[in-house]
Coordinates of N, CA and C in Angstrom, one line a residue:
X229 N 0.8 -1.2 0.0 CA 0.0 0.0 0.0 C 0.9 1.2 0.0
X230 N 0.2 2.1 -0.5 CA 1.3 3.4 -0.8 C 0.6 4.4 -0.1
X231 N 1.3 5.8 0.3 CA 1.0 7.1 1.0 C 1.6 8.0 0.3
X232 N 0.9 9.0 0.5 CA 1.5 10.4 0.3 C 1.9 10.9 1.6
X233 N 2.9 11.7 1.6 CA 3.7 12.4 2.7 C 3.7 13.5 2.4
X234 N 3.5 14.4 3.5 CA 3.7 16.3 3.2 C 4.9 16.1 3.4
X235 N 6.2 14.7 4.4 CA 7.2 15.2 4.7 C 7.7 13.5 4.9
X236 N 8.5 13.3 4.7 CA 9.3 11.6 5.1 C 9.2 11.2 6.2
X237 N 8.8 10.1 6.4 CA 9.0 9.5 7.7 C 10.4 9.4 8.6
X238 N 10.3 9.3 9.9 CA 11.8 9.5 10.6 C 13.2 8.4 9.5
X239 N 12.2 7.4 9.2 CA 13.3 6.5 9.3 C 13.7 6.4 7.9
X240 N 12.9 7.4 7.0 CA 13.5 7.8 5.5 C 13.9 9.0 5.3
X241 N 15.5 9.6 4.8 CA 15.6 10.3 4.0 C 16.6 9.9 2.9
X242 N 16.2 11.5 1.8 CA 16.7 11.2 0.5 C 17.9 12.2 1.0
X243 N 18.8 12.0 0.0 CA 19.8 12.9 0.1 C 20.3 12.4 -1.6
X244 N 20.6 13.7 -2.1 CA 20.9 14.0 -3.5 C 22.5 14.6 -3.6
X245 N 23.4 14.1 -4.6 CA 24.4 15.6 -4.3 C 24.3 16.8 -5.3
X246 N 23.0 16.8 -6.0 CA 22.8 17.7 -6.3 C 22.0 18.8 -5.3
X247 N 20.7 18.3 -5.3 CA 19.9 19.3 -4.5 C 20.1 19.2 -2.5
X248 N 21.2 18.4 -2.1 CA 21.1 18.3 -0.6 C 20.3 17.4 -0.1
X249 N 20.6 17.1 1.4 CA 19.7 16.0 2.1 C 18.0 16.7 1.7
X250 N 17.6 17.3 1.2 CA 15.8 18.1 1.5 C 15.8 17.6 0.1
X251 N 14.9 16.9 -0.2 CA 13.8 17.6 -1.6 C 12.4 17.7 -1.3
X252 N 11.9 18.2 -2.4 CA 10.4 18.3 -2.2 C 9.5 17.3 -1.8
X253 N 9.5 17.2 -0.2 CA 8.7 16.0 0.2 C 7.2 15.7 -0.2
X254 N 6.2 16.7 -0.9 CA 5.5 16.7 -1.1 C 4.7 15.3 -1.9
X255 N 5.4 15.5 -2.6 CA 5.4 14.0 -3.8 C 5.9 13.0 -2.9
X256 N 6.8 12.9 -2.0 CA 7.2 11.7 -1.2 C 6.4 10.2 -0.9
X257 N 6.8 9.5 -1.5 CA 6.0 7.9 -1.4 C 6.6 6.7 -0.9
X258 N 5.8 6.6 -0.2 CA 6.8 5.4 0.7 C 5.7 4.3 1.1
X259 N 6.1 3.1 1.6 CA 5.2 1.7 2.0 C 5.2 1.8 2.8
X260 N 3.9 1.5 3.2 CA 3.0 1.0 5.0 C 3.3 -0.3 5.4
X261 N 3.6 -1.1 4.2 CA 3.5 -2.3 4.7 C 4.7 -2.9 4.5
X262 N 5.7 -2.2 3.6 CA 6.8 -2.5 3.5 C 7.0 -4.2 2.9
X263 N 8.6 -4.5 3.5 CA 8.8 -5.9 3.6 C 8.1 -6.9 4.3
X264 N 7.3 -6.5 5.5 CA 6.7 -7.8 6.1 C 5.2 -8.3 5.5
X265 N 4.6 -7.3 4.7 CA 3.8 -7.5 4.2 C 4.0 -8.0 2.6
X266 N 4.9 -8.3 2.1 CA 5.2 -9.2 1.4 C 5.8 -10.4 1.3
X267 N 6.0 -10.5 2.8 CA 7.3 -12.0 3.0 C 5.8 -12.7 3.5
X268 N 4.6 -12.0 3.8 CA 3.8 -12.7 4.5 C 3.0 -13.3 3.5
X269 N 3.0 -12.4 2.4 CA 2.2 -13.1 1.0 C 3.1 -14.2 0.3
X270 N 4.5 -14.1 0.8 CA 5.0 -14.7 0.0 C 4.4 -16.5 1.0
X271 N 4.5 -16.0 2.3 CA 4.7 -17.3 3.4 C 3.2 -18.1 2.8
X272 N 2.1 -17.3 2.9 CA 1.0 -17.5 2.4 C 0.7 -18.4 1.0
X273 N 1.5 -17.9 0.2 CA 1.1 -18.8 -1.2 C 2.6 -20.1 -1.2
X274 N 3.6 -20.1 -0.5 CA 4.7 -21.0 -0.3 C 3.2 -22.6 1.0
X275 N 2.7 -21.9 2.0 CA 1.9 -22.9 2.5 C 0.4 -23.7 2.0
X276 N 0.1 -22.7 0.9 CA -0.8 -22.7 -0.5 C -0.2 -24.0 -1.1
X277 N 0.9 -23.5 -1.3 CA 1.4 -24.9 -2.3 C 2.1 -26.1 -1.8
X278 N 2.2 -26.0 -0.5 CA 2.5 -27.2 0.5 C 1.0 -28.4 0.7
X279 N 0.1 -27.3 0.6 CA -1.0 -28.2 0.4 C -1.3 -28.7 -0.7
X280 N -1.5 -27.8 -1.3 CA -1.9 -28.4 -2.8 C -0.9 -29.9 -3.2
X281 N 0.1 -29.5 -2.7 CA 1.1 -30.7 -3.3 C 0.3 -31.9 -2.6
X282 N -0.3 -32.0 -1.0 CA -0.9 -32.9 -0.6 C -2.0 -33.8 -1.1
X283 N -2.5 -32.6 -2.0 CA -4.0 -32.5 -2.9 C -4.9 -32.2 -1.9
X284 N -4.6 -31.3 -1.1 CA -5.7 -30.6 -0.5 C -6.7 -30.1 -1.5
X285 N -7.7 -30.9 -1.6 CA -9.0 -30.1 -2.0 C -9.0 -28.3 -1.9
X286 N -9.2 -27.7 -0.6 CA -9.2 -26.5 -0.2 C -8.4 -25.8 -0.8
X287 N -7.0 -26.2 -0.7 CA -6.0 -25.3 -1.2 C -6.1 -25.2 -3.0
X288 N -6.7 -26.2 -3.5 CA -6.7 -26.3 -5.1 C -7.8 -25.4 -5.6
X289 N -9.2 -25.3 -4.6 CA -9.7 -24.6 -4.9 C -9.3 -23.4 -4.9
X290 N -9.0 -22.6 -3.7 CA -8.3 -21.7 -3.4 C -7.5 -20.9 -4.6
X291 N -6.4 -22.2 -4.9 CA -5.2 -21.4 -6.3 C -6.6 -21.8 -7.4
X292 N -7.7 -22.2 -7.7 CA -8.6 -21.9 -9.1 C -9.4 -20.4 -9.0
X293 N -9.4 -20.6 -7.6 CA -10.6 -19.1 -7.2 C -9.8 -17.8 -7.6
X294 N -8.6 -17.5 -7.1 CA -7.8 -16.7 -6.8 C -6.9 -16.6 -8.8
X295 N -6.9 -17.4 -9.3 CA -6.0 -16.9 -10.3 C -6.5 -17.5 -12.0
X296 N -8.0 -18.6 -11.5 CA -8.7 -18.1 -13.0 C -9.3 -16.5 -13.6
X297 N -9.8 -16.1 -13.0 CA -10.1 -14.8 -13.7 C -8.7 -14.0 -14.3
X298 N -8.2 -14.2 -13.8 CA -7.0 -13.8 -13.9 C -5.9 -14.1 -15.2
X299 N -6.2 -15.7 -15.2 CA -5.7 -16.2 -16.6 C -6.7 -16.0 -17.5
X300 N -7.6 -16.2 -17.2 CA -8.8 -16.4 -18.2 C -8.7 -14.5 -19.4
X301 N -8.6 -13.8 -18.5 CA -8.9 -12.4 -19.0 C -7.2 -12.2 -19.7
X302 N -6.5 -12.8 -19.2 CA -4.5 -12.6 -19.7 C -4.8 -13.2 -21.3
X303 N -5.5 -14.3 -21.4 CA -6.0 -15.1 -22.6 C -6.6 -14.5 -23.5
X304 N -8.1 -14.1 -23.0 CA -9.0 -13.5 -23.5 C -8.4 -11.9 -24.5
X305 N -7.2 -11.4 -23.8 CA -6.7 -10.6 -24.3 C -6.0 -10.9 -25.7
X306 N -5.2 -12.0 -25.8 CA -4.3 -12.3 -26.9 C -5.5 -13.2 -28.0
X307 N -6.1 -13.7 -27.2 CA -6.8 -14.9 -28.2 C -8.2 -13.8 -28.9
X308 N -9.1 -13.1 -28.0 CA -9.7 -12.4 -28.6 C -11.5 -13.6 -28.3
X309 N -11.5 -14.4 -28.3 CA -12.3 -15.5 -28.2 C -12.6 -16.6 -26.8
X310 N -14.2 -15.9 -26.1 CA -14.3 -16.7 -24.6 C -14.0 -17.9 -24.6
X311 N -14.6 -18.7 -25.3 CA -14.4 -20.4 -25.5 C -13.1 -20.5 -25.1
X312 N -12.3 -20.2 -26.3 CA -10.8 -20.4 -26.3 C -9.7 -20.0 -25.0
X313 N -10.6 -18.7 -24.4 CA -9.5 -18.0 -23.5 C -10.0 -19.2 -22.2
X314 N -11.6 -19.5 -21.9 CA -11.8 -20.6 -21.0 C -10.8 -22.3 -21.0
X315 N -10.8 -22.5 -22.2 CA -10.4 -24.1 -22.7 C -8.4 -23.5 -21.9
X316 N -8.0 -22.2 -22.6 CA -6.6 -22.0 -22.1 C -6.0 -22.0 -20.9
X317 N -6.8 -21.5 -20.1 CA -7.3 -21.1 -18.8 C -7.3 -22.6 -18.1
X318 N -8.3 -23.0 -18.5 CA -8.1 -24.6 -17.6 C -7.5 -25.4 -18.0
X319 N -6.5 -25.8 -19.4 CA -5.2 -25.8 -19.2 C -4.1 -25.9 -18.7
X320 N -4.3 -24.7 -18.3 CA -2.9 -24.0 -17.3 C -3.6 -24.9 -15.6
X321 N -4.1 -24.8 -15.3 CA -4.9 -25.9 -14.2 C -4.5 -27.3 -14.2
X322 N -4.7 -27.8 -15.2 CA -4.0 -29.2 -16.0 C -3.2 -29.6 -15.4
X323 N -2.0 -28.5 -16.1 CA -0.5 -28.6 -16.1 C 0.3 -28.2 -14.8
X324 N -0.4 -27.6 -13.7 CA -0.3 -27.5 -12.3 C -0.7 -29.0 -11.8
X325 N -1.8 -29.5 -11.8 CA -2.3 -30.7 -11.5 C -1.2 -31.7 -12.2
X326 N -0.4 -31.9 -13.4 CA 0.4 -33.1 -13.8 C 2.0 -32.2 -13.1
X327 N 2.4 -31.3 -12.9 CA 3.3 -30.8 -12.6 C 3.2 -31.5 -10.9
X328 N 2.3 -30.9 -10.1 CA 2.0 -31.8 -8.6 C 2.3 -33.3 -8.6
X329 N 1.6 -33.8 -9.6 CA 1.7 -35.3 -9.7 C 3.2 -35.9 -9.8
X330 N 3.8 -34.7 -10.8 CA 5.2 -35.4 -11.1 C 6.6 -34.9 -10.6
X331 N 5.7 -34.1 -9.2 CA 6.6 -33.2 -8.7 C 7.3 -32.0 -8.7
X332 N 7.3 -31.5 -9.8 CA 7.8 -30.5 -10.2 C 6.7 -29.3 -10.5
X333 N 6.5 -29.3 -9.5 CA 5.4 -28.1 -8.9 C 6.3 -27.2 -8.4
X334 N 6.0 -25.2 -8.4 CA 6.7 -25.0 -8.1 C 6.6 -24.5 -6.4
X335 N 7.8 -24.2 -5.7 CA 7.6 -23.9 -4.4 C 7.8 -22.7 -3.9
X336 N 8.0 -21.8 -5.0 CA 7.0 -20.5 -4.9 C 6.9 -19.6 -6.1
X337 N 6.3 -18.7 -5.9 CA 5.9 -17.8 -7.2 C 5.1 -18.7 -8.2
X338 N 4.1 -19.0 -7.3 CA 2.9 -19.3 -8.2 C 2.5 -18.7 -9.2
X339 N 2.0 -17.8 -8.9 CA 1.6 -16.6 -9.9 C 2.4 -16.8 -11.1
X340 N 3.6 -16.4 -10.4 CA 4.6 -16.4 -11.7 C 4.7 -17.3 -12.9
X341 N 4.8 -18.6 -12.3 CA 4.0 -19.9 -12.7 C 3.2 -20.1 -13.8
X342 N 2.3 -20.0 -13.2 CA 0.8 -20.0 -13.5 C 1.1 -19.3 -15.0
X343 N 1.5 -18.1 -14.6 CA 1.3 -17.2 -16.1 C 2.2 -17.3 -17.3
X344 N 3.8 -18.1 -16.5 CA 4.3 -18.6 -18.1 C 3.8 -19.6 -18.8
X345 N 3.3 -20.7 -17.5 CA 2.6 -21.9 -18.7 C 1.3 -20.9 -19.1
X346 N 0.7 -20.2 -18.8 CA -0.2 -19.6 -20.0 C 0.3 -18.9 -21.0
X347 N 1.4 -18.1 -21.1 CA 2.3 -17.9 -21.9 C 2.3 -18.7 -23.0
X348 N 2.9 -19.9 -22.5 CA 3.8 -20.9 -23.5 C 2.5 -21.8 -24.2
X349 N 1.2 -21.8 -23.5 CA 0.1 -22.4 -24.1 C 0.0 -21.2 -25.0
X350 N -0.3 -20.3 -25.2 CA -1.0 -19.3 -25.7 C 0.5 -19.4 -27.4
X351 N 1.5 -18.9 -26.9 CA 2.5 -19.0 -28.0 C 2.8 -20.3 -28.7
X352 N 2.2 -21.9 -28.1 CA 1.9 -23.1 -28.7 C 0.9 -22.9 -29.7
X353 N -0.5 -22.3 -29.0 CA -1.3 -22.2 -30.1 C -1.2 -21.0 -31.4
X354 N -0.3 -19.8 -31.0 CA 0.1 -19.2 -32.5 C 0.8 -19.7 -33.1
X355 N 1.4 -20.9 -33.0 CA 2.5 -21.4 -34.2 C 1.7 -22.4 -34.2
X356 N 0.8 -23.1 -33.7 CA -0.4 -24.3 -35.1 C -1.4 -23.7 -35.7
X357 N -1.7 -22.7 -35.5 CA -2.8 -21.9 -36.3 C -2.1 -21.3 -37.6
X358 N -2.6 -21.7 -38.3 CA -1.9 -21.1 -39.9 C -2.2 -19.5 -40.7
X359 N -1.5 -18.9 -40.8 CA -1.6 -18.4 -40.7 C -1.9 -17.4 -42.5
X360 N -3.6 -17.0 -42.8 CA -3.9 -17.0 -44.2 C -3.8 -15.8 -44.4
X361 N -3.5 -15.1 -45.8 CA -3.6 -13.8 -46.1 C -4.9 -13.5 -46.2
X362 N -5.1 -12.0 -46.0 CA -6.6 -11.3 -45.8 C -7.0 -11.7 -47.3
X363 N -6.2 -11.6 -48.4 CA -7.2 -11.6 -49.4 C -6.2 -13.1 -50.7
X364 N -6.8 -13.1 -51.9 CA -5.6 -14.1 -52.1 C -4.0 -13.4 -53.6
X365 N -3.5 -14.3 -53.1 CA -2.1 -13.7 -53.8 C -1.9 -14.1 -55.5
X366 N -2.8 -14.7 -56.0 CA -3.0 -15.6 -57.2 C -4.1 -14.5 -57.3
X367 N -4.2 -13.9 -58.8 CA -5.0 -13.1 -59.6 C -5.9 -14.4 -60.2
X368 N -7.9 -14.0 -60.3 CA -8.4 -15.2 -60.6 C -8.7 -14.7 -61.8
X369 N -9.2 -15.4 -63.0 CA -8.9 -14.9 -64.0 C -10.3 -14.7 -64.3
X370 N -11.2 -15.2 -63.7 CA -12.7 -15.3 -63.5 C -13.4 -13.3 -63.0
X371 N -12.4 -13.0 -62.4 CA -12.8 -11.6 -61.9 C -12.5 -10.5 -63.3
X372 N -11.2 -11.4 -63.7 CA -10.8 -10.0 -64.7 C -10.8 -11.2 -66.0
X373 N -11.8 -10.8 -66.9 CA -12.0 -12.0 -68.1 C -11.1 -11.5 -69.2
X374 N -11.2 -10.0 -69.2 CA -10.2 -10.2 -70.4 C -9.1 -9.2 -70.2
X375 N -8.2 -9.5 -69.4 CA -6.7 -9.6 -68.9 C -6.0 -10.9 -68.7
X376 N -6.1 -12.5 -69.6 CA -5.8 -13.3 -69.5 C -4.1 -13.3 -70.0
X377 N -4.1 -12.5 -71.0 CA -2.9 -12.6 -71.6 C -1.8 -11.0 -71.0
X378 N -0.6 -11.4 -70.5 CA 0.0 -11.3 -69.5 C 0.2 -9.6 -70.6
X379 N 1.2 -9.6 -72.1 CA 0.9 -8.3 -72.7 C -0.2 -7.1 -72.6
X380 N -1.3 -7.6 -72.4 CA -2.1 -6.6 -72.2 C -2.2 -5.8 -70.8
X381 N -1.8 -6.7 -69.9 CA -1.9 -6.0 -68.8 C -0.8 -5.1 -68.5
X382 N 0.6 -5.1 -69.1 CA 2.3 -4.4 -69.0 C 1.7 -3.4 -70.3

C-alpha cells in the first residue's frame, strides 16, 4: 500500500548531491506495509502450495478461485475469443495438476507460474494456427475475363 507524505517519515531520507539532504517532500511515497507485508504473502502462497502438493482439495480450490479470472482475461486478451480464452485457462490448471503429480510443482511464485505456462500455451497455439492472407495472392482470372494474356496488362 502506498502514502503520500507532506514530509518523510523518521526512518526515510533522500539525500541527492545535487539538491542536498531536503527535496520536495511533497510528492514523497513510501510503503506501510513494506517488507513484512510481502514476505507474509510470499509465506501464504509458499503454504498454499504445500498443500496443494498434498492434494488438498481446499487449497486447489483456493489457487482456481484466486488466479482463474486472472488467466482467463490474460488469454481472453491475446486470443480475442471466450471459448478459447476458458479451454486455455483450464489448461494451465492441468499442467499445475500433472506438474504436482510429477513433482515438479513449483515452491513459490505461483503466480509467476501459472502465467508462463499460460504464456507458453498461448504461443503453442500461435504457431499451429496457420496463418492465411486477408485476401488471395494468385489473380483469378474469373474476376478479370479479359486480362488473361499477360501483354495486355504491361
Amino acid at each position: 500500500m502506498f502514502c503520500w507524505a507532506a514530509k518523510p517519515p523518521p526512518s526515510k531520507t533522500l539525500f541527492s548531491p545535487f539538491f542536498g539532504p531536503y527535496l520536495s517532500w511533497s510528492f514523497y511515497v513510501y510503503t506501510i506495509e513494506g517488507r513484512a507485508g510481502r514476505s507474509s504473502q510470499v509465506q501464504d502462497e509458499r503454504s498454499l502450495l504445500e498443500r496443494a502438493r498434498q492434494y488438498d482439495p481446499q487449497a486447489l480450490e483456493e489457487i482456481y478461485d484466486r488466479y482463474f479470472d486472472r488467466l482467463y482475461r490474460y488469454a481472453y486478451r491475446y486470443l480475442g475469443e471466450a471459448r478459447a480464452a476458458e479451454d486455455l485457462a483450464a489448461e494451465v490448471f492441468l499442467k499445475l495438476l500433472e506438474a504436482i503429480k510429477n513433482s515438479r510443482a513449483p515452491h513459490t511464485h505461483l503466480q509467476a507460474w501459472l502465467y508462463r505456462v499460460a504464456h507458453n500455451l498461448l504461443m503453442d497455439q500461435f504457431r499451429r494456427q496457420k496463418v492465411e492472407p486477408p485476401f488471395p495472392l494468385e489473380l483469378e482470372e474469373e474476376r478479370l475475363p479479359g486480362l488473361s494474356d499477360p501483354s495486355i496488362v504491361v
